[in-house]
Short mmCIF file of C-alpha atoms in Angstrom, two decimals:
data_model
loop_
_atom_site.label_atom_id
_atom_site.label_comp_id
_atom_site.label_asym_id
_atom_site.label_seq_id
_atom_site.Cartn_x
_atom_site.Cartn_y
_atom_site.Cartn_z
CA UNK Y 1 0.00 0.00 0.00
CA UNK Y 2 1.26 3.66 -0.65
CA UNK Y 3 1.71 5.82 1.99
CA UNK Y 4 4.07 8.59 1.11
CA UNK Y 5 2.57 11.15 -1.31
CA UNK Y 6 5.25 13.01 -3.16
CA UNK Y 7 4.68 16.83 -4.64
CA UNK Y 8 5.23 17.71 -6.97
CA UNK Y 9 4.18 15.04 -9.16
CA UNK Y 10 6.47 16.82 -11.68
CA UNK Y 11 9.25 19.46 -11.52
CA UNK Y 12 11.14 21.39 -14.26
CA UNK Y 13 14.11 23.22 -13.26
CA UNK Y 14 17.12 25.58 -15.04
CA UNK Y 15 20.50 24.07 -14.76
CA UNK Y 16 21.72 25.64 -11.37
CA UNK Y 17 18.92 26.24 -9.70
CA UNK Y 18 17.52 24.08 -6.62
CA UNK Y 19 14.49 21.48 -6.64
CA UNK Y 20 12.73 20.52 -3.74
CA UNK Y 21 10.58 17.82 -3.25
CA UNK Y 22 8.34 16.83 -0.83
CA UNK Y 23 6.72 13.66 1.15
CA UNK Y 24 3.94 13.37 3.14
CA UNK Y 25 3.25 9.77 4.94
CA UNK Y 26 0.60 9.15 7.53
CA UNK Y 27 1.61 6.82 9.84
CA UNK Y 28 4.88 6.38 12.78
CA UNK Y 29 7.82 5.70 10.80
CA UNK Y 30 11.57 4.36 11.97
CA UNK Y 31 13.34 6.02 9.12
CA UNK Y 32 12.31 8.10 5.70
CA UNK Y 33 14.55 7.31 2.78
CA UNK Y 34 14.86 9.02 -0.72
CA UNK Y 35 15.53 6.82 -4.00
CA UNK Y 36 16.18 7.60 -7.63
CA UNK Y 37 15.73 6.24 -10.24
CA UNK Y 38 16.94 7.12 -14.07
CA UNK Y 39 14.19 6.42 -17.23
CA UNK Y 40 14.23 2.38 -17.85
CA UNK Y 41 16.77 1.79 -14.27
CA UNK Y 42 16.58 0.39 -10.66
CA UNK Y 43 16.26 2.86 -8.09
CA UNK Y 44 18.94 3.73 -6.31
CA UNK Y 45 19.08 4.58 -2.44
CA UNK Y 46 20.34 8.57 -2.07
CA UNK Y 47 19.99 9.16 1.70
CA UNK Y 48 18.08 7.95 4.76
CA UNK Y 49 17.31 10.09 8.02
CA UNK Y 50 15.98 8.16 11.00
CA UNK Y 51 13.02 9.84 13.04
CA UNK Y 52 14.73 11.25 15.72
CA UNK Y 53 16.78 13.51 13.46
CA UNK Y 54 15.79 16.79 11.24
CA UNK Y 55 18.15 16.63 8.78
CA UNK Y 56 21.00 15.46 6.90
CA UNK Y 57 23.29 16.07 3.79
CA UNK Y 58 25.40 13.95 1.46
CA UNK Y 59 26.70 16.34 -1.15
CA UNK Y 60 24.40 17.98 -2.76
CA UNK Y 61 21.41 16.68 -1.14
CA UNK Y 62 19.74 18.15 1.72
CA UNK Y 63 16.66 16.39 3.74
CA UNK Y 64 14.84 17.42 6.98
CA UNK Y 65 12.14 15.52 8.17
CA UNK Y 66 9.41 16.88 10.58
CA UNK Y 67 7.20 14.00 12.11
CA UNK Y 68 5.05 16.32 13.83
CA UNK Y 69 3.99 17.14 10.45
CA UNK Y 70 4.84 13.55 8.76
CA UNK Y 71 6.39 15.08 6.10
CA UNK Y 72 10.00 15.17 4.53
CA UNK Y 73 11.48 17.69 2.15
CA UNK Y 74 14.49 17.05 -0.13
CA UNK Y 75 16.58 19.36 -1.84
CA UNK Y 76 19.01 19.32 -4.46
CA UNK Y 77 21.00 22.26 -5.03
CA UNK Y 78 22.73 23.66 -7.93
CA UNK Y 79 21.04 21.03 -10.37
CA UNK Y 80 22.34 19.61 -12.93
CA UNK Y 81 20.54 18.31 -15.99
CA UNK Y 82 22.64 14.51 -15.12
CA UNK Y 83 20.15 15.39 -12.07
CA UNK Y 84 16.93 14.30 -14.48
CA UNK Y 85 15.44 11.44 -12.69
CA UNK Y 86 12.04 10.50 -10.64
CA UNK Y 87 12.61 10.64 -6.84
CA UNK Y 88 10.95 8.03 -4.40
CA UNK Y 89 10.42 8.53 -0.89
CA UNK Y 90 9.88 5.74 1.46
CA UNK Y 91 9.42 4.90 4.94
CA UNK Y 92 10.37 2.25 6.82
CA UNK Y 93 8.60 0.93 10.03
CA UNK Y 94 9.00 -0.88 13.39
CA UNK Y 95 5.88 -2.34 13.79
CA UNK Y 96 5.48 -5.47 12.64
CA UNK Y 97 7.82 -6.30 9.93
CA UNK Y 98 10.42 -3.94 9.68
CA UNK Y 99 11.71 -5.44 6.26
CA UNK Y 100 9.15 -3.77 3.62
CA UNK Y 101 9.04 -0.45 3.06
CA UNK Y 102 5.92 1.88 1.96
CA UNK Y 103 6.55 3.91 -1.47
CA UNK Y 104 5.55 7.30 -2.35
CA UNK Y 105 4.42 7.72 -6.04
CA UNK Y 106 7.54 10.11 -6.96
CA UNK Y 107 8.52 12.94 -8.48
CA UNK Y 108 9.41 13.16 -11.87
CA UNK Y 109 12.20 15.99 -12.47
CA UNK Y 110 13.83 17.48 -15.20
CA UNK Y 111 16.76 19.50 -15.47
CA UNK Y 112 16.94 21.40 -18.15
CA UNK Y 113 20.62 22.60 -19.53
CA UNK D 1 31.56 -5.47 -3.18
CA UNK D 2 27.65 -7.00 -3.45
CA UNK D 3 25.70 -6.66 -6.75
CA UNK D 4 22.55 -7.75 -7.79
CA UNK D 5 21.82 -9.60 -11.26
CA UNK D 6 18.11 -9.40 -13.02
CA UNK D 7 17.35 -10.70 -15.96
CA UNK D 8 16.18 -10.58 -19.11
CA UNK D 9 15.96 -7.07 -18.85
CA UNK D 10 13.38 -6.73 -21.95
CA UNK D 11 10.48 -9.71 -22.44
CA UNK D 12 7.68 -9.84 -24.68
CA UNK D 13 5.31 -12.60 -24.19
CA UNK D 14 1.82 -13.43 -25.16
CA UNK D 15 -1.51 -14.06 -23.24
CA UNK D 16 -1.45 -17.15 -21.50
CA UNK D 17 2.35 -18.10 -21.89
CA UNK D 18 4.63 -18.78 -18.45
CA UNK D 19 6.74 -16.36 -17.04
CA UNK D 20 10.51 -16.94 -16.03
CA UNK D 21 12.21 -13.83 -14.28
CA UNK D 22 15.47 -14.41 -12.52
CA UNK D 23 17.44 -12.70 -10.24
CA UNK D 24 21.41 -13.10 -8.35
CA UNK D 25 22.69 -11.19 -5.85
CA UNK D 26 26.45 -11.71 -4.60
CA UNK D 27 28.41 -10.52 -2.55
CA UNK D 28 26.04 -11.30 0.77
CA UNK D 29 24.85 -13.82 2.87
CA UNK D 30 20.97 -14.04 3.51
CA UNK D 31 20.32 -11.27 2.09
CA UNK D 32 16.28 -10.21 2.50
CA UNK D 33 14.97 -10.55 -1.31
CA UNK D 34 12.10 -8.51 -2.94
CA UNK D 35 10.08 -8.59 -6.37
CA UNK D 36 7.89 -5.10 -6.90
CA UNK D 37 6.20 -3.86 -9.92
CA UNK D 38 6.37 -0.93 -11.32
CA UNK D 39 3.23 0.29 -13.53
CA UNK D 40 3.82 3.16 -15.91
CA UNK D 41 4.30 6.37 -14.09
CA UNK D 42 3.76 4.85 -10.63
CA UNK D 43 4.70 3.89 -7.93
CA UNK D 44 6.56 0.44 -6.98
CA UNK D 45 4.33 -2.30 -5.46
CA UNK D 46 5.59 -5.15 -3.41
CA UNK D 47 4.67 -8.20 -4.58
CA UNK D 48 6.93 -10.64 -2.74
CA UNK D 49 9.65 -10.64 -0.26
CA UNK D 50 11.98 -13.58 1.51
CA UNK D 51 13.83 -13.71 4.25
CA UNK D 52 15.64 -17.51 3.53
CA UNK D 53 15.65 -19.91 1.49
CA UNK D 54 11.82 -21.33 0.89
CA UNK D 55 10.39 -19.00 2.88
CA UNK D 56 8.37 -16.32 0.67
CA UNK D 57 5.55 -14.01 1.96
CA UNK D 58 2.71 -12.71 -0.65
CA UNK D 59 1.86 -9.25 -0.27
CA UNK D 60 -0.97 -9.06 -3.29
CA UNK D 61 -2.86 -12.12 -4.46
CA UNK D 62 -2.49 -12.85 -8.01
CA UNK D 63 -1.04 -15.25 -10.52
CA UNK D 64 2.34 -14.83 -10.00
CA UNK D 65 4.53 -16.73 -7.56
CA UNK D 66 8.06 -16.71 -6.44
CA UNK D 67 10.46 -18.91 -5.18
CA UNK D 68 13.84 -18.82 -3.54
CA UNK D 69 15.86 -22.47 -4.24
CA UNK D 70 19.22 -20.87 -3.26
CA UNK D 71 20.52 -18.40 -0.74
CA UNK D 72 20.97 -15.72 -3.31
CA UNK D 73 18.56 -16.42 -5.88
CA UNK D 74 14.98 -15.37 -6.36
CA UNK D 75 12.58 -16.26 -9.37
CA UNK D 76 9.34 -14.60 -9.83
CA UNK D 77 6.92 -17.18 -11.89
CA UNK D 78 4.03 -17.11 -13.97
CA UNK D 79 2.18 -20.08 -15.50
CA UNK D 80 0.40 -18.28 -17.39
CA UNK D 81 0.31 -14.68 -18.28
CA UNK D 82 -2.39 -11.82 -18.51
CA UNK D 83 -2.11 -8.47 -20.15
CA UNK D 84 -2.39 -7.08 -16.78
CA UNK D 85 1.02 -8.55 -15.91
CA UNK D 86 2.42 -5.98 -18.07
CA UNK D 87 4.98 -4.11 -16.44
CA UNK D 88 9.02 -3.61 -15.14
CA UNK D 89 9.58 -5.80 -12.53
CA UNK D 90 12.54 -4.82 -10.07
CA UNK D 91 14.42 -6.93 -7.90
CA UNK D 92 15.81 -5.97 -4.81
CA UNK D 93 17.83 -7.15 -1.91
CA UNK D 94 18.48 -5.72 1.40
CA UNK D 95 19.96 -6.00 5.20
CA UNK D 96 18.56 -5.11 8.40
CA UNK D 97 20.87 -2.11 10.23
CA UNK D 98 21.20 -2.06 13.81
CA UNK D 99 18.57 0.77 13.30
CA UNK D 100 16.37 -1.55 12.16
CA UNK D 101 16.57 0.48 8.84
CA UNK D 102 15.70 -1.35 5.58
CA UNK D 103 18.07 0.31 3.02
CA UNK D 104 16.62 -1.89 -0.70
CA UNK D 105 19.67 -2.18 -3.37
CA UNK D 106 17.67 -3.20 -6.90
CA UNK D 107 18.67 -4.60 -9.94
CA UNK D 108 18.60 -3.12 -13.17
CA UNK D 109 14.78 -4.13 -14.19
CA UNK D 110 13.06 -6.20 -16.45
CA UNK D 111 10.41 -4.41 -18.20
CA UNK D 112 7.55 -7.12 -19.36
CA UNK D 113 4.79 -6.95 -22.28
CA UNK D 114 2.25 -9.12 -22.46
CA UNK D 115 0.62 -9.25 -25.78
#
């Protein structure tokens, strides 16, 4: 089942300038995660921030998280048009099984050079 | 270093045939092992996930199966096909952090048409 709700659904961008995406997920989480994934590819994992923190960077990438809110932005700054991709964000949960996560539906994004 | 092996990346198949998709992963032991689905423009859905050898859970009923005959390896069946089954179908393994963090490494795809 989907529980994260990306927005925008889609996002064009200048070469240079910053995109910022959001998630929104309803229920407790242990961790939020961001993925990407090129046209036709496998996502790949970009960053994960646990619940008790507010943010995190890894290059280029910036994510905060606010679970008073349930919601998680990430931000990529001074884009690049290699940047073109759709962004997941997932959460992942204690209760239960931990092992699956729940998907957003994305954000597609294009950089334009 | 691990990696993670899916294939055939690109199938076309018609109504009613069986279904054969394959994937590796080395470079880890007992690794957790997931099939989703990806519909155009969409999300991913889970469809199955392991966590050893013979021991798959179903997380949507339909007419697909999987099975896991070997530490590492994780087929996702069909005996025979609808046009619903279209789709790219993305396998992915994982390990449990301390955390208790999932972090999901996928393969490269396979993107299926039924005709």
């Amino acid at each position: 089942s989907q529980q994260g709700e990306e927005d925008p659904q889609a996002l064009s961008i200048q070469e240079g300038e910053n995109a910022t995406m959001n998630c929104s997920y309803k229920t407790s989480i242990n961790n939020l995660q961001w993925y990407r994934q090129n046209s036709g590819r496998g996502l790949v994992h970009l960053i994960l921030i646990r619940s008790n923190e507010r943010e995190k960077h890894s290059g280029r990438l910036r994510v905060t998280l606010d679970t008073s809110k349930k919601s998680s932005s990430l931000l990529i700054t001074a884009s690049r048009a290699a940047d073109t991709a759709s962004y997941f964000c997932a959460t992942g949960h204690n209760a239960g099984n931990n092992r699956k996560l729940i998907w957003g539906l994305g954000t597609s994004l294009a950089v334009n050079p | 270093s691990q990696t993670i092996h899916q294939w055939p990346a690109t199938l076309v198949q018609p109504v009613g045939s069986p279904l054969s998709l394959e994937c590796t992963v080395e470079g880890t032991s007992n690794p957790n092992l997931y099939w989703y689905r990806q519909a155009a423009g969409r999300g991913l859905q889970l469809l199955f996930y392991s966590v050893g050898i013979g021991q798959i859970s179903s997380e949507v009923p339909q007419n697909l199966s999987a099975s896991r005959p070997q530490d590492r390896q994780f087929i996702l069946s069909s005996k025979k096909l609808l046009l619903s089954d279209s789709g790219f179908y993305l396998c992915a393994w994982s390990v449990i952090w301390g955390s208790g963090a999932n972090v999901l490494t996928f393969g490269a795809g396979s993107r299926l048409t039924v005709l």
